[in-house]
Each structure stands twice: as structure tokens, then as C-alpha cells.
Coordinates of N, CA and C in Angstrom, one line a residue:
M1 N -12.2 -23.3 -26.2 CA -11.4 -23.4 -26.0 C -11.3 -22.4 -23.5
N2 N -10.5 -23.1 -23.1 CA -10.6 -22.8 -21.7 C -10.0 -21.3 -21.4
A3 N -10.2 -20.2 -20.5 CA -9.8 -19.8 -20.1 C -8.3 -20.0 -19.4
H4 N -7.0 -19.3 -19.6 CA -6.3 -19.5 -18.7 C -6.4 -18.9 -17.4
K5 N -5.7 -19.6 -16.6 CA -6.9 -19.1 -14.6 C -5.1 -19.0 -13.4
V6 N -5.5 -18.0 -12.6 CA -4.8 -17.7 -12.0 C -5.1 -17.8 -11.4
L7 N -4.0 -18.2 -9.9 CA -4.9 -18.3 -8.5 C -3.4 -16.9 -7.8
I8 N -4.6 -16.4 -7.0 CA -4.0 -15.3 -6.4 C -3.9 -16.3 -4.5
V9 N -3.4 -16.0 -3.4 CA -3.4 -16.4 -2.2 C -2.6 -15.7 -1.5
D10 N -3.6 -14.6 -0.4 CA -2.9 -14.0 0.7 C -4.3 -13.9 1.1
D11 N -3.9 -13.5 2.4 CA -4.5 -13.6 3.3 C -4.9 -12.2 3.4
S12 N -4.5 -11.4 3.1 CA -4.7 -9.5 2.7 C -5.1 -9.5 1.8
S13 N -6.7 -8.5 2.3 CA -7.1 -8.4 1.1 C -7.1 -7.5 -0.2
L14 N -6.6 -6.2 0.8 CA -4.7 -5.7 -0.5 C -4.2 -5.4 -1.1
A15 N -3.7 -7.0 -1.0 CA -2.9 -7.3 -1.6 C -3.7 -8.0 -2.7
R16 N -3.9 -9.5 -2.1 CA -5.1 -10.0 -3.4 C -5.7 -8.9 -4.4
L17 N -6.5 -7.3 -3.8 CA -7.2 -6.3 -5.1 C -5.8 -6.0 -5.4
M18 N -4.5 -5.8 -4.9 CA -3.6 -5.2 -6.2 C -2.6 -6.4 -7.0
L19 N -2.5 -7.4 -6.6 CA -2.6 -8.9 -7.8 C -4.1 -9.3 -8.9
R20 N -4.8 -8.8 -8.3 CA -6.0 -8.7 -9.0 C -5.7 -7.8 -9.7
Q21 N -5.8 -6.1 -9.5 CA -5.8 -5.4 -10.9 C -4.8 -5.3 -12.1
I22 N -3.6 -5.7 -11.0 CA -3.0 -5.5 -12.2 C -2.2 -6.9 -12.8
F23 N -2.5 -8.0 -12.8 CA -2.6 -9.0 -13.5 C -4.1 -8.6 -14.4
G24 N -5.1 -8.7 -13.7 CA -5.4 -8.6 -14.9 C -5.8 -7.3 -15.8
Q25 N -5.0 -6.6 -16.1 CA -4.8 -5.4 -16.9 C -3.9 -6.3 -17.7
H26 N -3.3 -6.7 -17.5 CA -2.6 -7.1 -18.4 C -2.4 -8.9 -19.4
F27 N -3.9 -9.1 -18.6 CA -4.4 -10.2 -19.4 C -5.8 -10.5 -18.3
P28 N -6.5 -9.8 -19.8 CA -7.4 -9.3 -19.2 C -8.7 -11.3 -19.7
A29 N -7.7 -11.6 -20.3 CA -8.8 -13.2 -20.3 C -8.4 -13.9 -19.5
W30 N -7.2 -13.6 -18.4 CA -7.3 -14.9 -17.2 C -8.1 -14.9 -16.7
Q31 N -8.6 -16.3 -16.2 CA -10.2 -15.8 -15.1 C -9.2 -15.9 -13.7
I32 N -8.7 -15.0 -13.1 CA -8.6 -14.8 -11.3 C -9.1 -16.0 -10.0
I33 N -8.4 -16.0 -9.6 CA -9.2 -16.9 -8.6 C -8.5 -16.5 -7.3
E34 N -8.9 -16.6 -6.8 CA -8.3 -16.7 -5.3 C -8.3 -17.1 -4.2
A35 N -8.0 -17.3 -2.9 CA -8.1 -17.9 -1.6 C -7.2 -17.2 -0.4
R36 N -8.0 -17.0 1.0 CA -7.4 -16.7 1.9 C -6.3 -17.4 2.5
N37 N -5.9 -18.5 2.5 CA -5.3 -19.3 3.0 C -4.9 -21.0 1.9
G38 N -3.9 -21.5 3.4 CA -4.0 -23.1 2.3 C -4.8 -23.7 2.1
A39 N -5.5 -23.8 3.5 CA -6.7 -24.6 2.7 C -7.1 -24.5 1.8
E40 N -7.9 -23.0 1.4 CA -8.5 -22.1 0.6 C -8.0 -22.5 -1.5
A41 N -6.1 -22.4 -0.9 CA -6.3 -22.5 -1.9 C -5.8 -23.7 -2.8
L42 N -5.4 -24.8 -1.6 CA -5.6 -26.7 -2.4 C -6.2 -26.8 -2.5
E43 N -8.1 -26.3 -2.2 CA -8.6 -26.1 -2.6 C -9.7 -26.2 -4.1
Q44 N -8.9 -24.8 -4.1 CA -8.8 -24.3 -5.5 C -7.6 -24.5 -6.6
V45 N -6.9 -25.4 -5.8 CA -6.2 -26.1 -6.8 C -7.2 -26.9 -6.9
R46 N -7.4 -27.6 -6.4 CA -7.9 -29.8 -7.2 C -9.2 -29.2 -7.5
Q47 N -10.1 -28.1 -7.3 CA -11.1 -27.7 -8.2 C -10.8 -27.7 -9.3
E48 N -10.4 -26.0 -9.6 CA -9.8 -25.2 -10.8 C -9.0 -25.4 -11.7
H49 N -8.3 -26.4 -11.2 CA -6.9 -26.4 -11.7 C -5.9 -24.6 -12.7
P50 N -5.1 -24.0 -12.1 CA -4.7 -23.0 -13.2 C -3.6 -23.6 -13.3
Q51 N -2.8 -21.8 -14.2 CA -2.2 -22.0 -15.0 C -1.0 -21.9 -14.1
L52 N -1.2 -20.9 -13.1 CA -0.1 -20.1 -12.3 C -0.6 -19.9 -11.3
A53 N 0.6 -19.8 -10.5 CA 0.1 -19.2 -8.2 C 0.5 -18.4 -8.5
L54 N 0.3 -17.1 -7.5 CA 0.6 -16.4 -6.3 C 1.2 -16.4 -5.5
L55 N 1.9 -17.2 -4.3 CA 1.3 -17.2 -2.9 C 1.9 -15.7 -2.1
D56 N 1.5 -15.7 -1.2 CA 2.2 -14.2 -0.5 C 2.7 -15.9 0.5
Y57 N 4.4 -15.5 0.9 CA 4.9 -16.2 1.7 C 3.8 -16.4 3.5
N58 N 3.8 -14.9 4.6 CA 3.5 -15.3 5.6 C 2.1 -15.4 5.3
M59 N 1.6 -16.8 5.6 CA 0.4 -16.4 6.0 C -0.6 -17.0 7.3
P60 N -1.3 -17.6 8.6 CA -1.8 -17.6 9.3 C -1.7 -19.1 9.2
D61 N -1.6 -20.1 8.9 CA -2.3 -21.3 8.7 C -0.4 -22.2 7.8
T62 N 0.2 -21.3 7.3 CA 0.9 -22.3 6.0 C 2.0 -20.7 5.7
N63 N 2.9 -21.1 5.3 CA 4.4 -20.7 4.6 C 4.0 -20.8 3.2
G64 N 4.2 -19.9 2.3 CA 4.0 -19.5 1.0 C 4.8 -20.5 0.1
L65 N 6.0 -21.2 0.8 CA 7.3 -22.5 0.6 C 6.4 -23.6 0.4
D66 N 5.9 -24.0 1.6 CA 5.2 -25.2 2.1 C 3.5 -25.5 1.4
L67 N 3.0 -24.8 1.0 CA 2.0 -23.9 0.4 C 2.7 -25.3 -0.5
A68 N 3.5 -23.9 -1.3 CA 3.8 -24.1 -2.9 C 4.3 -25.2 -2.5
L69 N 4.3 -26.3 -2.1 CA 5.2 -27.7 -2.4 C 3.8 -28.6 -2.2
E70 N 3.1 -28.6 -1.3 CA 1.7 -28.8 -1.3 C 1.3 -29.1 -2.5
L71 N 1.0 -28.1 -3.2 CA 0.4 -27.6 -4.6 C 1.2 -28.4 -5.5
L72 N 2.3 -27.9 -5.7 CA 3.0 -28.9 -6.9 C 2.5 -30.9 -6.7
Q73 N 3.0 -31.1 -5.5 CA 2.2 -32.3 -5.4 C 0.5 -32.9 -6.3
L74 N 0.0 -31.8 -6.1 CA -1.4 -31.8 -7.1 C -0.8 -31.5 -8.6
E75 N -0.1 -30.8 -8.6 CA 0.0 -30.1 -10.1 C 1.6 -30.1 -10.2
P76 N 1.9 -30.6 -10.5 CA 3.5 -30.7 -10.9 C 3.7 -29.4 -11.4
D77 N 3.6 -29.7 -12.5 CA 3.8 -28.4 -13.6 C 3.0 -27.4 -13.3
L78 N 2.9 -26.7 -12.6 CA 2.3 -25.7 -11.8 C 3.2 -24.6 -12.0
P79 N 2.9 -23.6 -12.4 CA 4.1 -22.3 -12.5 C 4.0 -22.0 -10.7
I80 N 5.1 -21.4 -9.8 CA 4.0 -21.2 -8.6 C 5.3 -19.8 -8.1
H81 N 5.0 -18.4 -8.5 CA 5.9 -17.9 -7.4 C 5.1 -17.3 -5.9
L82 N 6.1 -17.4 -5.5 CA 6.4 -16.8 -4.3 C 5.9 -14.6 -4.0
V83 N 5.4 -14.3 -3.3 CA 5.2 -13.2 -3.2 C 5.8 -12.2 -1.5
T84 N 6.4 -11.8 -1.8 CA 7.0 -11.8 0.0 C 8.3 -10.6 -0.2
A85 N 7.9 -10.2 1.1 CA 8.8 -8.5 1.0 C 10.3 -9.1 1.7
N86 N 10.8 -9.9 1.7 CA 12.4 -10.7 2.3 C 12.1 -11.4 2.6
I87 N 12.7 -12.9 1.9 CA 13.3 -14.1 2.3 C 14.5 -14.1 2.7
Q88 N 14.5 -15.0 3.3 CA 16.0 -15.2 3.6 C 16.9 -16.6 2.7
D89 N 18.1 -16.0 3.0 CA 18.8 -17.4 2.0 C 18.2 -18.8 1.4
V90 N 17.8 -19.2 2.6 CA 18.2 -20.9 2.5 C 16.8 -21.0 2.4
T91 N 15.4 -20.2 1.7 CA 14.0 -20.5 2.0 C 14.9 -20.1 0.5
R92 N 15.2 -18.7 0.2 CA 15.2 -18.8 -1.3 C 16.0 -19.8 -2.5
Q93 N 17.1 -20.8 -1.1 CA 17.7 -21.7 -2.0 C 17.2 -23.4 -2.4
R94 N 16.0 -22.6 -1.3 CA 14.9 -24.5 -1.1 C 13.9 -24.6 -1.5
A95 N 13.3 -22.9 -2.6 CA 12.6 -22.4 -3.7 C 12.9 -23.4 -5.1
E96 N 13.7 -22.6 -4.9 CA 14.0 -22.5 -6.2 C 15.1 -23.5 -6.8
A97 N 14.8 -24.3 -5.8 CA 15.4 -26.2 -5.6 C 14.8 -27.2 -6.7
A98 N 12.6 -26.1 -6.1 CA 12.4 -26.5 -5.9 C 11.3 -26.3 -7.3
G99 N 12.2 -24.9 -8.7 CA 12.0 -23.9 -9.7 C 10.1 -22.5 -8.7
I100 N 10.4 -22.4 -7.7 CA 9.7 -21.5 -7.3 C 10.3 -20.4 -7.6
G101 N 9.5 -19.3 -8.3 CA 10.0 -18.5 -8.5 C 9.4 -17.1 -7.1
F102 N 10.0 -15.6 -7.9 CA 9.7 -15.1 -6.5 C 9.5 -13.1 -7.1
V103 N 8.7 -12.7 -6.6 CA 8.1 -10.8 -6.8 C 8.3 -11.0 -5.5
C104 N 8.6 -9.5 -5.3 CA 9.5 -8.8 -4.2 C 7.7 -7.4 -4.2
K105 N 7.3 -7.3 -2.7 CA 6.1 -6.5 -2.3 C 7.2 -5.4 -2.1
P106 N 6.8 -4.4 -1.8 CA 5.6 -3.9 -2.5 C 5.0 -4.5 -4.0
I107 N 3.6 -4.5 -3.9 CA 3.1 -5.1 -5.0 C 2.8 -4.0 -5.7
C108 N 3.9 -3.9 -7.2 CA 3.3 -2.9 -8.1 C 3.3 -3.5 -9.6
R109 N 3.3 -2.2 -10.2 CA 3.5 -2.6 -11.8 C 5.2 -3.2 -12.3
D110 N 6.7 -2.3 -11.0 CA 7.1 -2.3 -11.7 C 8.0 -4.6 -10.7
S111 N 7.7 -4.1 -9.5 CA 7.9 -5.7 -9.1 C 7.9 -6.5 -10.5
L112 N 6.5 -6.3 -10.6 CA 5.6 -7.7 -11.3 C 6.0 -8.3 -12.7
A113 N 6.7 -7.0 -12.7 CA 7.4 -6.6 -14.4 C 8.0 -7.4 -15.1
P114 N 8.7 -8.6 -14.3 CA 9.9 -9.8 -14.5 C 8.2 -11.2 -14.9
L115 N 7.5 -11.1 -14.2 CA 7.0 -12.2 -14.0 C 5.8 -12.0 -15.7
L116 N 5.3 -11.0 -15.3 CA 4.3 -10.8 -16.7 C 4.6 -10.5 -17.5
A117 N 6.1 -10.3 -18.1 CA 6.9 -10.7 -19.1 C 7.1 -11.7 -19.8
G118 N 7.6 -12.9 -18.7 CA 7.2 -14.3 -19.1 C 5.9 -15.2 -19.9
I119 N 5.1 -14.2 -19.3 CA 4.0 -14.5 -19.9 C 3.4 -14.4 -20.9
S120 N 2.9 -15.8 -21.7 CA 2.2 -15.4 -22.7 C 0.8 -15.6 -22.8
P121 N -0.1 -14.3 -22.6 CA -1.5 -13.5 -23.3 C -2.9 -15.0 -23.6

């Protein structure tokens, strides 16, 4: 059986490291793949077909919501969560309408707890 894969997309190497460490501690059997921007994320989804995506909202080449909508065109059933420090109500409403979840920054075990609780190991 193939390992589950999570895609972590963030232009900050520190943010990717934090997500990788926390996620890896809770789900050591999952393969963690990373992307620094939207273009890399699209390529990773095409190649790796992850079972979960965690996207930074603010990136140089795109925003997390636009990227999430593009990823859903490639993988309509892909669970996606935006990782953000703040988000406007209109953006939250658009994301929720598309089935996209949220994880609040700063990244820590507590902010990831609701997401982690909903994932089967």
C-alpha cells in the first residue's frame, strides 16, 4: 500500500520546517512533500497526488485561496487547509464555500490540533 502524502506549501522555509516537524511527529508514516510557491505546488500535485495539502495564504506568486482552487481542478477530492495569520471575512467565505479549511498562525501543536484530530493515521 502506498504511503499517505501531505503537501506543505509555504515560501518560508521556517514555516515548512515547523509544519513538517509537527505533522511528522503525529503521523510518521505519512510522506511529507514540500513546495515553495504555487508553481511548485501544482507540479507536486500532478506528480505525487497527495491526500492532504497545507497552503500558506501569502506567497509571492499567488495567494493560497487561488492556488487551492487550482489544485482542486487537478484533484477535486483533495482536502486543503489554508495556513494564515489573518484572513478577511470575504476570503474565508469563498474558501469555506469551496470546502477549504483553515489553520491559524503562528504554527504550533495547538493551532494544528483540530486538523490533526480529524486525520486518520
